[in-house]
PDB file of C-alpha atoms and ligand atoms in Angstrom:
ATOM      1  CA  MET A   1      12.978  -1.471  13.193  1.00  0.00           C
ATOM      2  CA  LYS A   2       9.538  -2.497  13.665  1.00  0.00           C
ATOM      3  CA  VAL A   3       7.374  -2.381  10.904  1.00  0.00           C
ATOM      4  CA  VAL A   4       3.624  -2.634  10.320  1.00  0.00           C
ATOM      5  CA  ILE A   5       2.397  -3.625   6.798  1.00  0.00           C
ATOM      6  CA  THR A   6      -1.075  -3.669   5.919  1.00  0.00           C
ATOM      7  CA  GLY A   7      -2.380  -5.785   2.948  1.00  0.00           C
ATOM      8  CA  ALA A   8       0.850  -7.782   3.020  1.00  0.00           C
ATOM      9  CA  THR A   9      -1.006 -11.319   1.800  1.00  0.00           C
ATOM     10  CA  ALA A  10      -0.075 -10.328  -1.892  1.00  0.00           C
ATOM     11  CA  GLY A  11       1.394  -7.960  -4.358  1.00  0.00           C
ATOM     12  CA  ILE A  12       3.173  -4.628  -3.057  1.00  0.00           C
ATOM     13  CA  GLY A  13       2.396  -5.569   0.586  1.00  0.00           C
ATOM     14  CA  ARG A  14       4.004  -9.000   0.530  1.00  0.00           C
ATOM     15  CA  ALA A  15       7.009  -7.486  -1.442  1.00  0.00           C
ATOM     16  CA  LEU A  16       7.372  -4.887   1.380  1.00  0.00           C
ATOM     17  CA  ALA A  17       7.283  -7.481   3.878  1.00  0.00           C
ATOM     18  CA  GLU A  18       9.867  -9.622   1.860  1.00  0.00           C
ATOM     19  CA  GLU A  19      12.286  -6.242   1.547  1.00  0.00           C
ATOM     20  CA  PHE A  20      12.033  -5.276   5.139  1.00  0.00           C
ATOM     21  CA  ALA A  21      12.500  -8.806   6.611  1.00  0.00           C
ATOM     22  CA  ARG A  22      15.687  -9.296   4.090  1.00  0.00           C
ATOM     23  CA  ASN A  23      17.155  -6.426   5.643  1.00  0.00           C
ATOM     24  CA  GLY A  24      16.717  -7.519   9.136  1.00  0.00           C
ATOM     25  CA  HIS A  25      13.610  -5.907  10.701  1.00  0.00           C
ATOM     26  CA  ASP A  26      10.918  -7.485  12.534  1.00  0.00           C
ATOM     27  CA  LEU A  27       7.483  -7.368  11.054  1.00  0.00           C
ATOM     28  CA  TRP A  28       3.685  -7.007  11.885  1.00  0.00           C
ATOM     29  CA  ILE A  29       1.588  -8.157   8.914  1.00  0.00           C
ATOM     30  CA  THR A  30      -1.895  -7.923   8.098  1.00  0.00           C
ATOM     31  CA  GLY A  31      -4.571  -8.971   5.569  1.00  0.00           C
ATOM     32  CA  ARG A  32      -7.969 -10.953   5.439  1.00  0.00           C
ATOM     33  CA  ARG A  33      -6.430 -14.323   4.292  1.00  0.00           C
ATOM     34  CA  THR A  34      -5.025 -16.114   7.411  1.00  0.00           C
ATOM     35  CA  ASP A  35      -3.479 -19.118   5.175  1.00  0.00           C
ATOM     36  CA  ARG A  36      -1.260 -16.524   3.387  1.00  0.00           C
ATOM     37  CA  LEU A  37      -0.416 -14.643   6.525  1.00  0.00           C
ATOM     38  CA  THR A  38       0.818 -17.968   8.377  1.00  0.00           C
ATOM     39  CA  GLU A  39       2.840 -19.133   5.309  1.00  0.00           C
ATOM     40  CA  ILE A  40       4.325 -15.737   4.689  1.00  0.00           C
ATOM     41  CA  SER A  41       5.285 -15.285   8.300  1.00  0.00           C
ATOM     42  CA  ALA A  42       6.885 -18.574   8.573  1.00  0.00           C
ATOM     43  CA  GLN A  43       8.846 -18.093   5.282  1.00  0.00           C
ATOM     44  CA  LEU A  44       9.986 -14.714   6.382  1.00  0.00           C
ATOM     45  CA  GLN A  45      11.088 -15.918   9.942  1.00  0.00           C
ATOM     46  CA  LYS A  46      12.951 -19.185   8.496  1.00  0.00           C
ATOM     47  CA  GLU A  47      14.648 -17.318   5.610  1.00  0.00           C
ATOM     48  CA  TYR A  48      15.567 -14.246   7.386  1.00  0.00           C
ATOM     49  CA  ASN A  49      15.668 -14.817  11.332  1.00  0.00           C
ATOM     50  CA  VAL A  50      13.459 -11.766  11.930  1.00  0.00           C
ATOM     51  CA  THR A  51      10.204 -11.964  14.024  1.00  0.00           C
ATOM     52  CA  VAL A  52       7.172 -11.683  11.930  1.00  0.00           C
ATOM     53  CA  ASN A  53       3.853 -11.299  13.948  1.00  0.00           C
ATOM     54  CA  TYR A  54       0.429 -11.123  12.165  1.00  0.00           C
ATOM     55  CA  THR A  55      -3.018 -10.282  12.649  1.00  0.00           C
ATOM     56  CA  CYS A  56      -6.052 -11.167  10.371  1.00  0.00           C
ATOM     57  CA  PHE A  57      -8.663  -8.667  10.008  1.00  0.00           C
ATOM     58  CA  ASP A  58     -10.919  -6.590   7.615  1.00  0.00           C
ATOM     59  CA  ILE A  59      -9.336  -3.015   7.592  1.00  0.00           C
ATOM     60  CA  ARG A  60     -12.925  -1.869   6.880  1.00  0.00           C
ATOM     61  CA  GLU A  61     -13.874  -2.830  10.353  1.00  0.00           C
ATOM     62  CA  ARG A  62     -13.186  -0.059  12.684  1.00  0.00           C
ATOM     63  CA  ALA A  63     -13.565  -2.475  15.887  1.00  0.00           C
ATOM     64  CA  ALA A  64     -11.225  -4.831  14.286  1.00  0.00           C
ATOM     65  CA  VAL A  65      -8.605  -2.292  13.752  1.00  0.00           C
ATOM     66  CA  GLU A  66      -8.943  -0.717  17.192  1.00  0.00           C
ATOM     67  CA  ASN A  67      -8.076  -4.465  18.638  1.00  0.00           C
ATOM     68  CA  ALA A  68      -5.316  -5.234  16.452  1.00  0.00           C
ATOM     69  CA  VAL A  69      -3.507  -1.914  17.071  1.00  0.00           C
ATOM     70  CA  ALA A  70      -4.193  -2.639  20.836  1.00  0.00           C
ATOM     71  CA  THR A  71      -2.375  -6.103  20.196  1.00  0.00           C
ATOM     72  CA  ILE A  72       0.506  -4.183  18.431  1.00  0.00           C
ATOM     73  CA  ALA A  73       0.870  -1.690  21.312  1.00  0.00           C
ATOM     74  CA  ALA A  74       0.539  -4.388  23.908  1.00  0.00           C
ATOM     75  CA  ASP A  75       3.143  -6.938  22.603  1.00  0.00           C
ATOM     76  CA  TRP A  76       5.457  -4.520  20.834  1.00  0.00           C
ATOM     77  CA  GLY A  77       4.928  -0.858  21.859  1.00  0.00           C
ATOM     78  CA  ALA A  78       5.166   1.746  19.281  1.00  0.00           C
ATOM     79  CA  PRO A  79       6.081   0.562  15.643  1.00  0.00           C
ATOM     80  CA  ASP A  80       8.913   2.605  14.051  1.00  0.00           C
ATOM     81  CA  ILE A  81       7.163   2.539  10.419  1.00  0.00           C
ATOM     82  CA  LEU A  82       3.498   1.938   9.580  1.00  0.00           C
ATOM     83  CA  ILE A  83       3.118   1.235   5.776  1.00  0.00           C
ATOM     84  CA  ASN A  84      -0.539   1.825   4.922  1.00  0.00           C
ATOM     85  CA  ASN A  85      -0.782  -0.240   1.717  1.00  0.00           C
ATOM     86  CA  ALA A  86      -4.123  -2.259   2.077  1.00  0.00           C
ATOM     87  CA  GLY A  87      -6.373  -1.306  -0.871  1.00  0.00           C
ATOM     88  CA  LEU A  88      -8.087  -2.143  -4.284  1.00  0.00           C
ATOM     89  CA  ALA A  89      -9.873  -0.958  -7.192  1.00  0.00           C
ATOM     90  CA  LEU A  90     -13.133  -2.544  -8.025  1.00  0.00           C
ATOM     91  CA  GLY A  91     -14.500  -2.195 -11.568  1.00  0.00           C
ATOM     92  CA  LEU A  92     -14.040   0.213 -14.110  1.00  0.00           C
ATOM     93  CA  SER A  93     -17.055   2.328 -15.636  1.00  0.00           C
ATOM     94  CA  GLY A  94     -18.715   5.596 -16.321  1.00  0.00           C
ATOM     95  CA  ILE A  95     -19.940   7.223 -13.170  1.00  0.00           C
ATOM     96  CA  GLU A  96     -23.551   6.821 -14.798  1.00  0.00           C
ATOM     97  CA  ASN A  97     -23.485   3.423 -14.283  1.00  0.00           C
ATOM     98  CA  GLY A  98     -20.990   2.574 -11.478  1.00  0.00           C
ATOM     99  CA  ASP A  99     -21.985  -0.073  -8.986  1.00  0.00           C
ATOM    100  CA  VAL A 100     -22.560   1.715  -5.537  1.00  0.00           C
ATOM    101  CA  ASP A 101     -21.501  -1.311  -3.419  1.00  0.00           C
ATOM    102  CA  GLN A 102     -18.094  -1.262  -5.239  1.00  0.00           C
ATOM    103  CA  TRP A 103     -17.647   2.544  -4.691  1.00  0.00           C
ATOM    104  CA  GLU A 104     -18.640   1.866  -0.744  1.00  0.00           C
ATOM    105  CA  THR A 105     -15.916  -0.990  -0.744  1.00  0.00           C
ATOM    106  CA  MET A 106     -13.235   1.237  -2.142  1.00  0.00           C
ATOM    107  CA  ILE A 107     -13.796   4.378  -0.032  1.00  0.00           C
ATOM    108  CA  ASP A 108     -14.015   2.008   3.156  1.00  0.00           C
ATOM    109  CA  THR A 109     -10.811   0.177   2.320  1.00  0.00           C
ATOM    110  CA  ASN A 110      -8.558   2.957   0.772  1.00  0.00           C
ATOM    111  CA  LEU A 111      -9.612   5.824   2.573  1.00  0.00           C
ATOM    112  CA  LYS A 112     -11.280   4.697   5.860  1.00  0.00           C
ATOM    113  CA  GLY A 113      -9.227   1.651   6.584  1.00  0.00           C
ATOM    114  CA  LEU A 114      -6.155   3.790   6.213  1.00  0.00           C
ATOM    115  CA  LEU A 115      -7.468   6.603   8.602  1.00  0.00           C
ATOM    116  CA  TYR A 116      -8.408   3.917  10.989  1.00  0.00           C
ATOM    117  CA  MET A 117      -4.904   2.342  11.149  1.00  0.00           C
ATOM    118  CA  THR A 118      -3.232   5.758  11.264  1.00  0.00           C
ATOM    119  CA  ARG A 119      -5.611   7.144  14.106  1.00  0.00           C
ATOM    120  CA  HIS A 120      -4.523   4.197  16.241  1.00  0.00           C
ATOM    121  CA  ILE A 121      -0.715   3.861  15.531  1.00  0.00           C
ATOM    122  CA  ALA A 122      -0.060   7.634  15.440  1.00  0.00           C
ATOM    123  CA  PRO A 123      -0.550   8.366  19.187  1.00  0.00           C
ATOM    124  CA  LEU A 124       1.872   5.482  19.750  1.00  0.00           C
ATOM    125  CA  MET A 125       4.557   7.306  17.635  1.00  0.00           C
ATOM    126  CA  VAL A 126       3.713  10.427  18.986  1.00  0.00           C
ATOM    127  CA  LYS A 127       4.402   9.417  22.614  1.00  0.00           C
ATOM    128  CA  GLU A 128       7.717   8.204  21.273  1.00  0.00           C
ATOM    129  CA  LYS A 129       8.426  11.441  19.388  1.00  0.00           C
ATOM    130  CA  LYS A 130       9.696   9.096  16.305  1.00  0.00           C
ATOM    131  CA  GLY A 131       7.984   7.093  13.548  1.00  0.00           C
ATOM    132  CA  HIS A 132       7.162   7.225   9.988  1.00  0.00           C
ATOM    133  CA  ILE A 133       4.134   6.714   8.008  1.00  0.00           C
ATOM    134  CA  ILE A 134       4.447   5.348   4.627  1.00  0.00           C
ATOM    135  CA  ASN A 135       0.968   5.558   2.644  1.00  0.00           C
ATOM    136  CA  ILE A 136       0.757   3.806  -0.726  1.00  0.00           C
ATOM    137  CA  GLY A 137      -1.036   6.118  -2.979  1.00  0.00           C
ATOM    138  CA  SER A 138      -1.253   5.829  -6.854  1.00  0.00           C
ATOM    139  CA  THR A 139      -0.635   7.729 -10.140  1.00  0.00           C
ATOM    140  CA  ALA A 140      -4.498   7.448  -9.968  1.00  0.00           C
ATOM    141  CA  GLY A 141      -4.209   9.857  -7.227  1.00  0.00           C
ATOM    142  CA  LYS A 142      -2.237  12.384  -9.354  1.00  0.00           C
ATOM    143  CA  THR A 143      -4.354  12.112 -12.494  1.00  0.00           C
ATOM    144  CA  VAL A 144      -7.833  10.909 -13.080  1.00  0.00           C
ATOM    145  CA  TYR A 145      -8.367   8.558 -15.941  1.00  0.00           C
ATOM    146  CA  PRO A 146     -11.693   7.463 -17.910  1.00  0.00           C
ATOM    147  CA  ASN A 147     -14.011   5.497 -15.890  1.00  0.00           C
ATOM    148  CA  GLY A 148     -11.636   5.507 -12.776  1.00  0.00           C
ATOM    149  CA  ASN A 149     -13.544   8.000 -11.081  1.00  0.00           C
ATOM    150  CA  VAL A 150     -14.109   6.547  -7.556  1.00  0.00           C
ATOM    151  CA  TYR A 151     -10.832   4.823  -7.172  1.00  0.00           C
ATOM    152  CA  CYS A 152      -8.905   7.833  -8.504  1.00  0.00           C
ATOM    153  CA  ALA A 153     -11.019   9.924  -5.919  1.00  0.00           C
ATOM    154  CA  THR A 154      -9.995   7.576  -3.019  1.00  0.00           C
ATOM    155  CA  LYS A 155      -6.194   7.789  -4.197  1.00  0.00           C
ATOM    156  CA  HIS A 156      -6.381  11.765  -4.433  1.00  0.00           C
ATOM    157  CA  ALA A 157      -7.333  11.483  -0.987  1.00  0.00           C
ATOM    158  CA  VAL A 158      -4.745   9.470   0.217  1.00  0.00           C
ATOM    159  CA  VAL A 159      -2.378  12.014  -1.348  1.00  0.00           C
ATOM    160  CA  ALA A 160      -4.094  14.825   0.404  1.00  0.00           C
ATOM    161  CA  LEU A 161      -4.047  13.016   3.826  1.00  0.00           C
ATOM    162  CA  SER A 162      -0.469  12.247   3.297  1.00  0.00           C
ATOM    163  CA  GLU A 163       0.129  16.074   3.164  1.00  0.00           C
ATOM    164  CA  GLY A 164      -2.206  16.712   6.069  1.00  0.00           C
ATOM    165  CA  MET A 165      -0.637  14.075   8.250  1.00  0.00           C
ATOM    166  CA  ARG A 166       2.867  15.514   7.729  1.00  0.00           C
ATOM    167  CA  ILE A 167       1.737  18.896   8.552  1.00  0.00           C
ATOM    168  CA  ASP A 168       0.273  17.629  11.824  1.00  0.00           C
ATOM    169  CA  LEU A 169       2.982  14.949  12.723  1.00  0.00           C
ATOM    170  CA  MET A 170       6.014  16.856  12.022  1.00  0.00           C
ATOM    171  CA  ASN A 171       5.611  18.591  15.383  1.00  0.00           C
ATOM    172  CA  TYR A 172       6.352  15.235  16.971  1.00  0.00           C
ATOM    173  CA  ASN A 173       9.242  14.226  14.652  1.00  0.00           C
ATOM    174  CA  ILE A 174       7.191  11.849  12.660  1.00  0.00           C
ATOM    175  CA  LYS A 175       7.860  11.617   8.908  1.00  0.00           C
ATOM    176  CA  VAL A 176       4.964  10.926   6.154  1.00  0.00           C
ATOM    177  CA  THR A 177       5.700   9.776   2.727  1.00  0.00           C
ATOM    178  CA  ALA A 178       3.253   9.083  -0.063  1.00  0.00           C
ATOM    179  CA  ILE A 179       4.552   6.576  -2.667  1.00  0.00           C
ATOM    180  CA  ASN A 180       2.427   6.819  -5.804  1.00  0.00           C
ATOM    181  CA  PRO A 181       3.253   4.066  -8.165  1.00  0.00           C
ATOM    182  CA  GLY A 182       1.918   3.440 -11.674  1.00  0.00           C
ATOM    183  CA  MET A 183       0.887  -0.006 -12.983  1.00  0.00           C
ATOM    184  CA  VAL A 184       2.301  -2.533 -10.888  1.00  0.00           C
ATOM    185  CA  ASP A 185       1.814  -6.418 -11.957  1.00  0.00           C
ATOM    186  CA  THR A 186       0.243  -7.776  -8.657  1.00  0.00           C
ATOM    187  CA  GLU A 187      -3.226  -9.169  -7.918  1.00  0.00           C
ATOM    188  CA  PHE A 188      -4.675  -5.647  -8.207  1.00  0.00           C
ATOM    189  CA  SER A 189      -6.064  -6.231 -11.790  1.00  0.00           C
ATOM    190  CA  TRP A 190      -7.352  -9.736 -11.179  1.00  0.00           C
ATOM    191  CA  VAL A 191      -9.509  -8.040  -8.182  1.00  0.00           C
ATOM    192  CA  ARG A 192     -10.421  -5.114 -10.164  1.00  0.00           C
ATOM    193  CA  PHE A 193     -11.934  -7.224 -12.767  1.00  0.00           C
ATOM    194  CA  SER A 194     -13.586  -9.783 -10.468  1.00  0.00           C
ATOM    195  CA  GLY A 195     -11.232 -12.531 -11.186  1.00  0.00           C
ATOM    196  CA  ASP A 196     -11.366 -12.392 -15.191  1.00  0.00           C
ATOM    197  CA  GLU A 197      -7.675 -13.448 -16.035  1.00  0.00           C
ATOM    198  CA  ASP A 198      -8.363 -12.531 -19.544  1.00  0.00           C
ATOM    199  CA  LYS A 199      -8.958  -8.736 -18.849  1.00  0.00           C
ATOM    200  CA  ALA A 200      -6.423  -8.678 -15.978  1.00  0.00           C
ATOM    201  CA  SER A 201      -3.581  -9.890 -18.026  1.00  0.00           C
ATOM    202  CA  LYS A 202      -4.257  -7.522 -20.845  1.00  0.00           C
ATOM    203  CA  THR A 203      -3.600  -4.639 -18.619  1.00  0.00           C
ATOM    204  CA  TYR A 204      -0.049  -5.158 -18.929  1.00  0.00           C
ATOM    205  CA  ASP A 205       0.079  -6.414 -22.741  1.00  0.00           C
ATOM    206  CA  GLY A 206       3.171  -5.148 -24.662  1.00  0.00           C
ATOM    207  CA  PHE A 207       5.235  -3.625 -21.968  1.00  0.00           C
ATOM    208  CA  GLU A 208       7.012  -4.283 -18.537  1.00  0.00           C
ATOM    209  CA  PRO A 209       5.012  -2.664 -15.759  1.00  0.00           C
ATOM    210  CA  LEU A 210       6.664  -2.027 -12.536  1.00  0.00           C
ATOM    211  CA  HIS A 211       6.887  -5.081 -10.165  1.00  0.00           C
ATOM    212  CA  ALA A 212       6.088  -5.146  -6.426  1.00  0.00           C
ATOM    213  CA  ALA A 213       9.651  -5.559  -5.631  1.00  0.00           C
ATOM    214  CA  ASP A 214      10.428  -2.207  -7.378  1.00  0.00           C
ATOM    215  CA  VAL A 215       7.834  -0.365  -5.187  1.00  0.00           C
ATOM    216  CA  ALA A 216       9.283  -2.048  -2.087  1.00  0.00           C
ATOM    217  CA  ARG A 217      12.809  -1.060  -2.768  1.00  0.00           C
ATOM    218  CA  THR A 218      11.747   2.410  -3.149  1.00  0.00           C
ATOM    219  CA  ALA A 219       9.772   2.313   0.106  1.00  0.00           C
ATOM    220  CA  TYR A 220      12.679   0.981   1.801  1.00  0.00           C
ATOM    221  CA  TYR A 221      15.054   3.711   0.378  1.00  0.00           C
ATOM    222  CA  CYS A 222      12.633   6.200   1.964  1.00  0.00           C
ATOM    223  CA  ALA A 223      12.459   4.352   5.177  1.00  0.00           C
ATOM    224  CA  THR A 224      16.376   4.450   5.602  1.00  0.00           C
ATOM    225  CA  LEU A 225      17.286   7.857   4.957  1.00  0.00           C
ATOM    226  CA  PRO A 226      18.993   9.910   7.891  1.00  0.00           C
ATOM    227  CA  GLU A 227      16.644  11.192  10.489  1.00  0.00           C
ATOM    228  CA  HIS A 228      16.578  14.991   9.233  1.00  0.00           C
ATOM    229  CA  VAL A 229      15.364  13.945   5.567  1.00  0.00           C
ATOM    230  CA  CYS A 230      11.726  13.036   4.819  1.00  0.00           C
ATOM    231  CA  LEU A 231      11.107  12.144   1.100  1.00  0.00           C
ATOM    232  CA  ASN A 232       7.581  13.622   1.184  1.00  0.00           C
ATOM    233  CA  GLU A 233       5.933  12.073  -2.279  1.00  0.00           C
ATOM    234  CA  ILE A 234       7.271  10.078  -4.615  1.00  0.00           C
ATOM    235  CA  THR A 235       5.259   9.184  -8.135  1.00  0.00           C
ATOM    236  CA  MET A 236       7.015   6.281  -9.915  1.00  0.00           C
ATOM    237  CA  THR A 237       5.841   4.461 -13.235  1.00  0.00           C
ATOM    238  CA  CYS A 238       7.910   1.788 -15.458  1.00  0.00           C
ATOM    239  CA  THR A 239       9.637   3.328 -18.407  1.00  0.00           C
ATOM    240  CA  ARG A 240       6.560   2.721 -20.655  1.00  0.00           C
ATOM    241  CA  GLN A 241       4.108   4.741 -18.553  1.00  0.00           C
ATOM    242  CA  ALA A 242       4.280   8.526 -18.228  1.00  0.00           C
ATOM    243  CA  ASN A 243       1.286   9.184 -15.813  1.00  0.00           C
ATOM    244  CA  GLY A 244      -2.218   7.755 -15.147  1.00  0.00           C
ATOM    245  CA  ILE A 245      -3.131   8.291 -18.830  1.00  0.00           C
ATOM    246  CA  PHE A 246      -0.427   7.986 -21.172  1.00  0.00           C
ATOM    247  CA  LYS A 247       1.472   4.632 -21.564  1.00  0.00           C
ATOM    248  CA  THR A 248       3.637   3.317 -24.584  1.00  0.00           C
ATOM    249  CA  THR A 249       4.504  -0.234 -25.678  1.00  0.00           C
ATOM    250  CA  ASP A 250       7.696  -2.086 -26.574  1.00  0.00           C
ATOM    251  CA  ALA A 251       6.490  -2.157 -30.189  1.00  0.00           C
ATOM    252  CA  ALA A 252       5.978   1.508 -30.276  1.00  0.00           C
ATOM    253  CA  VAL A 253       9.088   2.231 -28.820  1.00  0.00           C
ATOM    254  CA  GLN A 254      11.048   0.006 -31.261  1.00  0.00           C
ATOM    255  CA  GLN A 255       9.259   1.775 -34.390  1.00  0.00           C
ATOM    256  CA  SER A 256      10.081   5.202 -33.175  1.00  0.00           C
TER     257      SER A 256
HETATM  258  P1  LIG B 301      -3.143  -6.750  -4.415  1.00  0.00           P
HETATM  259  O1  LIG B 301      -4.490  -7.192  -4.578  1.00  0.00           O
HETATM  260  O2  LIG B 301      -2.033  -7.815  -4.856  1.00  0.00           O
HETATM  261  O3  LIG B 301      -2.881  -6.891  -2.855  1.00  0.00           O
HETATM  262  C1  LIG B 301      -3.864  -6.097  -1.942  1.00  0.00           C
HETATM  263  C2  LIG B 301      -3.713  -6.259  -0.545  1.00  0.00           C
HETATM  264  O4  LIG B 301      -4.434  -5.577   0.135  1.00  0.00           O
HETATM  265  C3  LIG B 301      -3.753  -7.522  -0.234  1.00  0.00           C
HETATM  266  O5  LIG B 301      -2.955  -8.232   0.615  1.00  0.00           O
HETATM  267  C4  LIG B 301      -5.045  -7.505   0.499  1.00  0.00           C
HETATM  268  O6  LIG B 301      -5.166  -8.783   1.432  1.00  0.00           O
HETATM  269  C5  LIG B 301      -5.317  -6.433   1.032  1.00  0.00           C
HETATM  270  N1  LIG B 301      -6.694  -5.816   1.263  1.00  0.00           N
HETATM  271  C6  LIG B 301      -7.521  -5.585   0.352  1.00  0.00           C
HETATM  272  N2  LIG B 301      -8.703  -5.334   1.007  1.00  0.00           N
HETATM  273  C7  LIG B 301      -8.531  -5.200   2.246  1.00  0.00           C
HETATM  274  C8  LIG B 301      -9.467  -5.376   3.475  1.00  0.00           C
HETATM  275  N3  LIG B 301     -10.647  -4.788   3.423  1.00  0.00           N
HETATM  276  N4  LIG B 301      -8.957  -5.625   4.627  1.00  0.00           N
HETATM  277  C9  LIG B 301      -7.428  -5.904   4.830  1.00  0.00           C
HETATM  278  N5  LIG B 301      -6.540  -6.084   3.930  1.00  0.00           N
HETATM  279  C10 LIG B 301      -7.290  -5.946   2.347  1.00  0.00           C
HETATM  280  O7  LIG B 301      -2.804  -5.333  -4.955  1.00  0.00           O
HETATM  281  P2  LIG B 301      -1.640  -4.441  -4.917  1.00  0.00           P
HETATM  282  O8  LIG B 301      -0.558  -4.947  -3.872  1.00  0.00           O
HETATM  283  O9  LIG B 301      -1.200  -4.001  -6.217  1.00  0.00           O
HETATM  284  O10 LIG B 301      -2.011  -3.090  -3.970  1.00  0.00           O
HETATM  285  C11 LIG B 301      -1.481  -2.633  -2.795  1.00  0.00           C
HETATM  286  C12 LIG B 301      -1.976  -1.111  -2.841  1.00  0.00           C
HETATM  287  O11 LIG B 301      -1.171  -0.597  -3.935  1.00  0.00           O
HETATM  288  C13 LIG B 301      -3.388  -0.806  -2.991  1.00  0.00           C
HETATM  289  O12 LIG B 301      -3.398   0.312  -1.886  1.00  0.00           O
HETATM  290  C14 LIG B 301      -3.308  -0.331  -4.262  1.00  0.00           C
HETATM  291  O13 LIG B 301      -4.224   0.844  -4.565  1.00  0.00           O
HETATM  292  C15 LIG B 301      -2.010   0.327  -4.566  1.00  0.00           C
HETATM  293  N6  LIG B 301      -1.475   0.496  -5.994  1.00  0.00           N
HETATM  294  C16 LIG B 301      -1.539  -0.583  -6.815  1.00  0.00           C
HETATM  295  C17 LIG B 301      -1.150  -0.655  -8.035  1.00  0.00           C
HETATM  296  C18 LIG B 301      -1.089  -1.446  -8.824  1.00  0.00           C
HETATM  297  O14 LIG B 301      -0.925  -1.021 -10.328  1.00  0.00           O
HETATM  298  N7  LIG B 301      -1.130  -2.795  -8.713  1.00  0.00           N
HETATM  299  C19 LIG B 301      -0.540   0.943  -8.618  1.00  0.00           C
HETATM  300  C20 LIG B 301      -0.703   1.977  -7.565  1.00  0.00           C
HETATM  301  C21 LIG B 301      -1.105   1.812  -6.301  1.00  0.00           C
HETATM  302  P3  LIG B 301      -6.481  -9.783   1.518  1.00  0.00           P
HETATM  303  O15 LIG B 301      -6.962  -9.941   0.187  1.00  0.00           O
HETATM  304  O16 LIG B 301      -5.892 -10.839   2.428  1.00  0.00           O
HETATM  305  O17 LIG B 301      -7.336  -9.064   2.599  1.00  0.00           O
HETATM  306  C1  LIG B 302      -3.341   1.399  -9.666  1.00  0.00           C
HETATM  307  C2  LIG B 302      -2.666   1.856 -10.979  1.00  0.00           C
HETATM  308  O1  LIG B 302      -3.294   2.817 -13.251  1.00  0.00           O
HETATM  309  O2  LIG B 302      -4.784   1.044 -12.395  1.00  0.00           O
HETATM  310  O3  LIG B 302      -3.376   2.386  -8.780  1.00  0.00           O
HETATM  311  O4  LIG B 302      -4.964   3.216 -11.458  1.00  0.00           O
HETATM  312  S1  LIG B 302      -3.888   2.086 -12.138  1.00  0.00           S
END
C-alpha cells in the first residue's frame, strides 16, 4: 500500500510511519522539520527496504499543501491511505483569558490543515474508486474538559468531519475512520506547555499512558481489514483513563 502520513516527525505520526514501513508499505511522510524527515526516511528505508518519500511543509499553508499533493499525485498517483495526524494543543486556559493566536494556530492546524489535505487527496482516491482516510481525533473530541475549550472544539470538529467524509465518500468505495486516543506520551504536552519539561512530564504522573505505538498498531489494524469492512470510529485510552476527564493512578488502583 502507498500511505501518506502527516505530522510524521514525532509522536504518533512517527510511530505510524514505523508500523506501516515495518509491514512493508511505502510511505510519503510530512512535517515541518526537514532534519527529522530526512533521518526518519533514511532509517525506515534502510531497516525495512521500503520507499519513504517526504515533503516538508506547514500544513496551515494552503498553497504548500496543494503543491505537496501535486507532487505526490505526479510521482505516485493516488495513495491507498491518507492519515491526517498532524496536530497540536497550545495552552490550557479558561476561555476568558485564552490566547487568540494559540486558538488560531490550533484551528488552522487541526482543522483547516486536515481539510486542505483531504480536499486534495480525496479526488485522487475518488478517481480510483478506492482509498482509506484515517483521521486522528482525540478523547477531547468526545468529551470537553476544563480549560480545553478550543482544542476540544477542533477535535469535536475532526469527529464530525470524519462522519461527513464517510457519508460523502462511501459512494466512491472510500473508507473513513476516526481514531480518538486518550493521553499518549509524545511531544504533545511539551508543545502544549511551550517547552516546559516539568509541566509536560507531570501530565503522565502516576500511571502508564498510551504509547504512540499503541495508536499506530490500532491504525494498522483498521487499515488492513477486509475491503467490505470499515471501522468508523475508535476511542481508545490507557487502562487508567476512562474518558477525556476521568483518570486514575496506579496508587489508587493498588489501594482499591
Ligand atoms: P507530537 O507533538 O509528538 O507530534 C505532532 C506532529 O504534528 C509532529 O510531527 C509535527 O511536526 C506535526 N505538526 C504540528 N503542527 C504542524 C504544522 N503546522 N504543519 C505540519 N505538521 C505539523 O504530538 P502527537 O503525536 O501526540 O500528536 C499527533 C496527533 O495526535 C495530533 O493531531 C494530536 O492532536 C493527536 N492526539 C494526541 C494525543 C496525545 O495525548 N499525545 C491524544 C489524542 C490525540 P513538525 O513539528 O515537524 O511540523
Ligand atoms: C490529546 C489528549 O487529553 O490532552 O488529545 O486532550 S488530551
